[in-house]
PDB file of C-alpha atoms in Angstrom:
ATOM      1  CA  MET A   1     -13.239  73.160-110.542  1.00  0.00           C
ATOM      2  CA  SER A   2     -16.370  73.264-112.733  1.00  0.00           C
ATOM      3  CA  ALA A   3     -20.016  72.458-111.746  1.00  0.00           C
ATOM      4  CA  ALA A   4     -20.456  68.935-113.822  1.00  0.00           C
ATOM      5  CA  ARG A   5     -17.775  68.223-110.313  1.00  0.00           C
ATOM      6  CA  GLN A   6     -19.458  69.235-107.617  1.00  0.00           C
ATOM      7  CA  ILE A   7     -22.064  67.467-108.826  1.00  0.00           C
ATOM      8  CA  PRO A   8     -21.610  64.550-107.517  1.00  0.00           C
ATOM      9  CA  GLY A   9     -19.698  65.600-104.011  1.00  0.00           C
ATOM     10  CA  LEU A  10     -22.727  67.725-103.698  1.00  0.00           C
ATOM     11  CA  LEU A  11     -25.037  64.127-104.148  1.00  0.00           C
ATOM     12  CA  LEU A  12     -23.356  62.751-101.505  1.00  0.00           C
ATOM     13  CA  ALA A  13     -23.531  64.794 -99.508  1.00  0.00           C
ATOM     14  CA  ALA A  14     -27.400  65.284 -99.873  1.00  0.00           C
ATOM     15  CA  LEU A  15     -27.511  61.423 -99.858  1.00  0.00           C
ATOM     16  CA  VAL A  16     -24.977  61.706 -96.282  1.00  0.00           C
ATOM     17  CA  LEU A  17     -27.235  63.982 -94.504  1.00  0.00           C
ATOM     18  CA  LEU A  18     -30.580  62.040 -95.563  1.00  0.00           C
ATOM     19  CA  VAL A  19     -29.279  58.630 -93.772  1.00  0.00           C
ATOM     20  CA  GLY A  20     -27.731  60.961 -90.665  1.00  0.00           C
ATOM     21  CA  VAL A  21     -31.400  62.458 -90.437  1.00  0.00           C
ATOM     22  CA  LEU A  22     -33.482  59.358 -89.995  1.00  0.00           C
ATOM     23  CA  VAL A  23     -30.691  57.410 -88.146  1.00  0.00           C
ATOM     24  CA  ILE A  24     -30.784  60.124 -85.824  1.00  0.00           C
ATOM     25  CA  GLY A  25     -34.528  60.334 -86.163  1.00  0.00           C
ATOM     26  CA  THR A  26     -35.052  56.545 -85.467  1.00  0.00           C
ATOM     27  CA  HIS A  27     -33.432  56.829 -82.095  1.00  0.00           C
ATOM     28  CA  ALA A  28     -34.619  60.431 -80.818  1.00  0.00           C
ATOM     29  CA  ALA A  29     -38.583  59.912 -82.308  1.00  0.00           C
ATOM     30  CA  PRO A  30     -39.318  57.737 -79.294  1.00  0.00           C
ATOM     31  CA  LEU A  31     -37.650  59.432 -76.968  1.00  0.00           C
ATOM     32  CA  LEU A  32     -39.378  62.699 -77.713  1.00  0.00           C
ATOM     33  CA  GLY A  33     -43.210  61.129 -77.268  1.00  0.00           C
ATOM     34  CA  HIS A  34     -42.911  59.244 -81.092  1.00  0.00           C
ATOM     35  CA  ARG A  35     -43.534  56.374 -83.321  1.00  0.00           C
ATOM     36  CA  LEU A  36     -41.579  55.075 -86.772  1.00  0.00           C
ATOM     37  CA  LEU A  37     -44.193  53.182 -88.744  1.00  0.00           C
ATOM     38  CA  ALA A  38     -43.465  52.403 -92.778  1.00  0.00           C
ATOM     39  CA  VAL A  39     -46.542  52.234 -94.853  1.00  0.00           C
ATOM     40  CA  ARG A  40     -46.839  49.056 -96.408  1.00  0.00           C
ATOM     41  CA  SER A  41     -49.502  49.344 -99.286  1.00  0.00           C
ATOM     42  CA  ALA A  42     -50.914  51.584-100.948  1.00  0.00           C
ATOM     43  CA  SER A  43     -55.092  52.631 -99.344  1.00  0.00           C
ATOM     44  CA  MET A  44     -53.433  55.468 -98.671  1.00  0.00           C
ATOM     45  CA  ALA A  45     -52.279  56.881-101.685  1.00  0.00           C
ATOM     46  CA  PRO A  46     -50.530  59.579-102.843  1.00  0.00           C
ATOM     47  CA  ALA A  47     -50.960  61.097 -99.134  1.00  0.00           C
ATOM     48  CA  LEU A  48     -49.207  58.651 -97.754  1.00  0.00           C
ATOM     49  CA  PRO A  49     -46.832  56.444-100.383  1.00  0.00           C
ATOM     50  CA  VAL A  50     -46.172  53.007-100.499  1.00  0.00           C
ATOM     51  CA  GLY A  51     -42.552  52.535 -97.961  1.00  0.00           C
ATOM     52  CA  SER A  52     -43.091  55.847 -96.801  1.00  0.00           C
ATOM     53  CA  LEU A  53     -42.511  56.550 -93.329  1.00  0.00           C
ATOM     54  CA  VAL A  54     -44.871  57.930 -90.791  1.00  0.00           C
ATOM     55  CA  ILE A  55     -43.946  59.705 -87.740  1.00  0.00           C
ATOM     56  CA  LEU A  56     -46.809  58.752 -85.112  1.00  0.00           C
ATOM     57  CA  SER A  57     -47.732  61.416 -81.818  1.00  0.00           C
ATOM     58  CA  SER A  58     -50.388  59.866 -79.297  1.00  0.00           C
ATOM     59  CA  PRO A  59     -52.537  62.764 -78.605  1.00  0.00           C
ATOM     60  CA  PRO A  60     -55.484  62.193 -76.306  1.00  0.00           C
ATOM     61  CA  ALA A  61     -58.535  60.293 -77.641  1.00  0.00           C
ATOM     62  CA  GLY A  62     -60.744  63.997 -77.551  1.00  0.00           C
ATOM     63  CA  ALA A  63     -57.949  65.784 -79.671  1.00  0.00           C
ATOM     64  CA  LEU A  64     -59.209  63.050 -82.213  1.00  0.00           C
ATOM     65  CA  ALA A  65     -60.635  65.132 -85.180  1.00  0.00           C
ATOM     66  CA  VAL A  66     -62.545  63.982 -88.789  1.00  0.00           C
ATOM     67  CA  GLY A  67     -60.215  64.077 -91.253  1.00  0.00           C
ATOM     68  CA  ASP A  68     -56.662  63.071 -88.745  1.00  0.00           C
ATOM     69  CA  ALA A  69     -55.068  60.338 -90.849  1.00  0.00           C
ATOM     70  CA  VAL A  70     -54.628  57.689 -87.239  1.00  0.00           C
ATOM     71  CA  THR A  71     -52.835  54.470 -86.791  1.00  0.00           C
ATOM     72  CA  VAL A  72     -54.555  51.615 -84.926  1.00  0.00           C
ATOM     73  CA  ARG A  73     -52.762  48.559 -84.267  1.00  0.00           C
ATOM     74  CA  LEU A  74     -55.547  45.597 -84.351  1.00  0.00           C
ATOM     75  CA  PRO A  75     -56.363  42.574 -82.213  1.00  0.00           C
ATOM     76  CA  SER A  76     -53.955  40.632 -84.670  1.00  0.00           C
ATOM     77  CA  GLY A  77     -50.942  42.455 -83.513  1.00  0.00           C
ATOM     78  CA  ALA A  78     -50.899  44.342 -87.054  1.00  0.00           C
ATOM     79  CA  TYR A  79     -51.213  48.400 -87.291  1.00  0.00           C
ATOM     80  CA  VAL A  80     -53.269  49.830 -89.865  1.00  0.00           C
ATOM     81  CA  THR A  81     -52.989  53.694 -90.697  1.00  0.00           C
ATOM     82  CA  HIS A  82     -56.962  54.559 -91.636  1.00  0.00           C
ATOM     83  CA  ARG A  83     -58.676  58.299 -92.052  1.00  0.00           C
ATOM     84  CA  ILE A  84     -60.578  59.411 -89.313  1.00  0.00           C
ATOM     85  CA  THR A  85     -63.754  59.808 -91.581  1.00  0.00           C
ATOM     86  CA  ARG A  86     -66.541  59.888 -88.945  1.00  0.00           C
ATOM     87  CA  LEU A  87     -66.255  59.548 -85.059  1.00  0.00           C
ATOM     88  CA  VAL A  88     -69.082  57.831 -82.483  1.00  0.00           C
ATOM     89  CA  SER A  89     -69.187  58.123 -78.877  1.00  0.00           C
ATOM     90  CA  ARG A  90     -71.089  55.327 -77.087  1.00  0.00           C
ATOM     91  CA  PRO A  91     -71.651  53.861 -74.006  1.00  0.00           C
ATOM     92  CA  ASP A  92     -69.132  51.990 -74.228  1.00  0.00           C
ATOM     93  CA  GLY A  93     -66.424  54.476 -75.598  1.00  0.00           C
ATOM     94  CA  LEU A  94     -65.066  56.287 -79.374  1.00  0.00           C
ATOM     95  CA  PHE A  95     -65.855  55.141 -82.167  1.00  0.00           C
ATOM     96  CA  GLY A  96     -64.086  55.642 -85.663  1.00  0.00           C
ATOM     97  CA  GLU A  97     -64.646  54.852 -88.742  1.00  0.00           C
ATOM     98  CA  MET A  98     -61.065  54.644 -90.750  1.00  0.00           C
ATOM     99  CA  LYS A  99     -60.876  54.797 -94.414  1.00  0.00           C
ATOM    100  CA  GLY A 100     -57.781  54.688 -96.534  1.00  0.00           C
ATOM    101  CA  ASP A 101     -58.508  57.828 -99.593  1.00  0.00           C
ATOM    102  CA  ALA A 102     -57.519  55.076-102.328  1.00  0.00           C
ATOM    103  CA  ASN A 103     -60.435  53.154-101.048  1.00  0.00           C
ATOM    104  CA  ALA A 104     -64.065  53.019-102.510  1.00  0.00           C
ATOM    105  CA  THR A 105     -65.539  53.030 -98.971  1.00  0.00           C
ATOM    106  CA  PRO A 106     -65.217  53.334 -95.606  1.00  0.00           C
ATOM    107  CA  ASP A 107     -63.570  49.224 -93.245  1.00  0.00           C
ATOM    108  CA  PRO A 108     -66.166  47.521 -92.109  1.00  0.00           C
ATOM    109  CA  VAL A 109     -66.650  48.062 -88.710  1.00  0.00           C
ATOM    110  CA  LEU A 110     -65.979  50.774 -86.150  1.00  0.00           C
ATOM    111  CA  VAL A 111     -62.545  50.910 -83.721  1.00  0.00           C
ATOM    112  CA  ASP A 112     -62.474  51.665 -80.679  1.00  0.00           C
ATOM    113  CA  ALA A 113     -59.993  55.164 -79.787  1.00  0.00           C
ATOM    114  CA  ALA A 114     -58.378  52.637 -76.832  1.00  0.00           C
ATOM    115  CA  MET A 115     -56.890  50.440 -81.110  1.00  0.00           C
ATOM    116  CA  ILE A 116     -55.206  54.236 -82.150  1.00  0.00           C
ATOM    117  CA  VAL A 117     -51.407  54.165 -81.568  1.00  0.00           C
ATOM    118  CA  GLY A 118     -51.107  57.671 -82.744  1.00  0.00           C
ATOM    119  CA  ARG A 119     -51.884  60.094 -85.517  1.00  0.00           C
ATOM    120  CA  VAL A 120     -50.102  60.863 -88.786  1.00  0.00           C
ATOM    121  CA  ASP A 121     -47.781  64.054 -88.141  1.00  0.00           C
ATOM    122  CA  LEU A 122     -44.543  63.607 -90.193  1.00  0.00           C
ATOM    123  CA  VAL A 123     -44.751  61.588 -93.636  1.00  0.00           C
ATOM    124  CA  VAL A 124     -41.606  61.357 -95.204  1.00  0.00           C
ATOM    125  CA  PRO A 125     -41.906  59.920 -98.685  1.00  0.00           C
TER     126      PRO A 125
END
């Protein structure tokens, strides 16, 4: 069989493998303590392209660091994934200044570390 005839079969096998990994991963990740979310805006481009799947872990608040990409659940219920640019320890807790990589300025308010639902561990474009 020629190499040209093998390519469609190899592409199909790769696609089936990718779909299998994603299906198994979406079910296994929560069992392993991870969350999966889709990126829906370009505020973190190019690190997190629109349509990417991010896999989050739940580090303790003391393990957060400047430069971490984290997902925050806002009081409205919406999720935002931005990078921590500054950590501020206040009497009422630990807060982070957040900024999207593609944004010119940081987000307008500090975020309570308790609102962080996870740190981005892996990105599937």
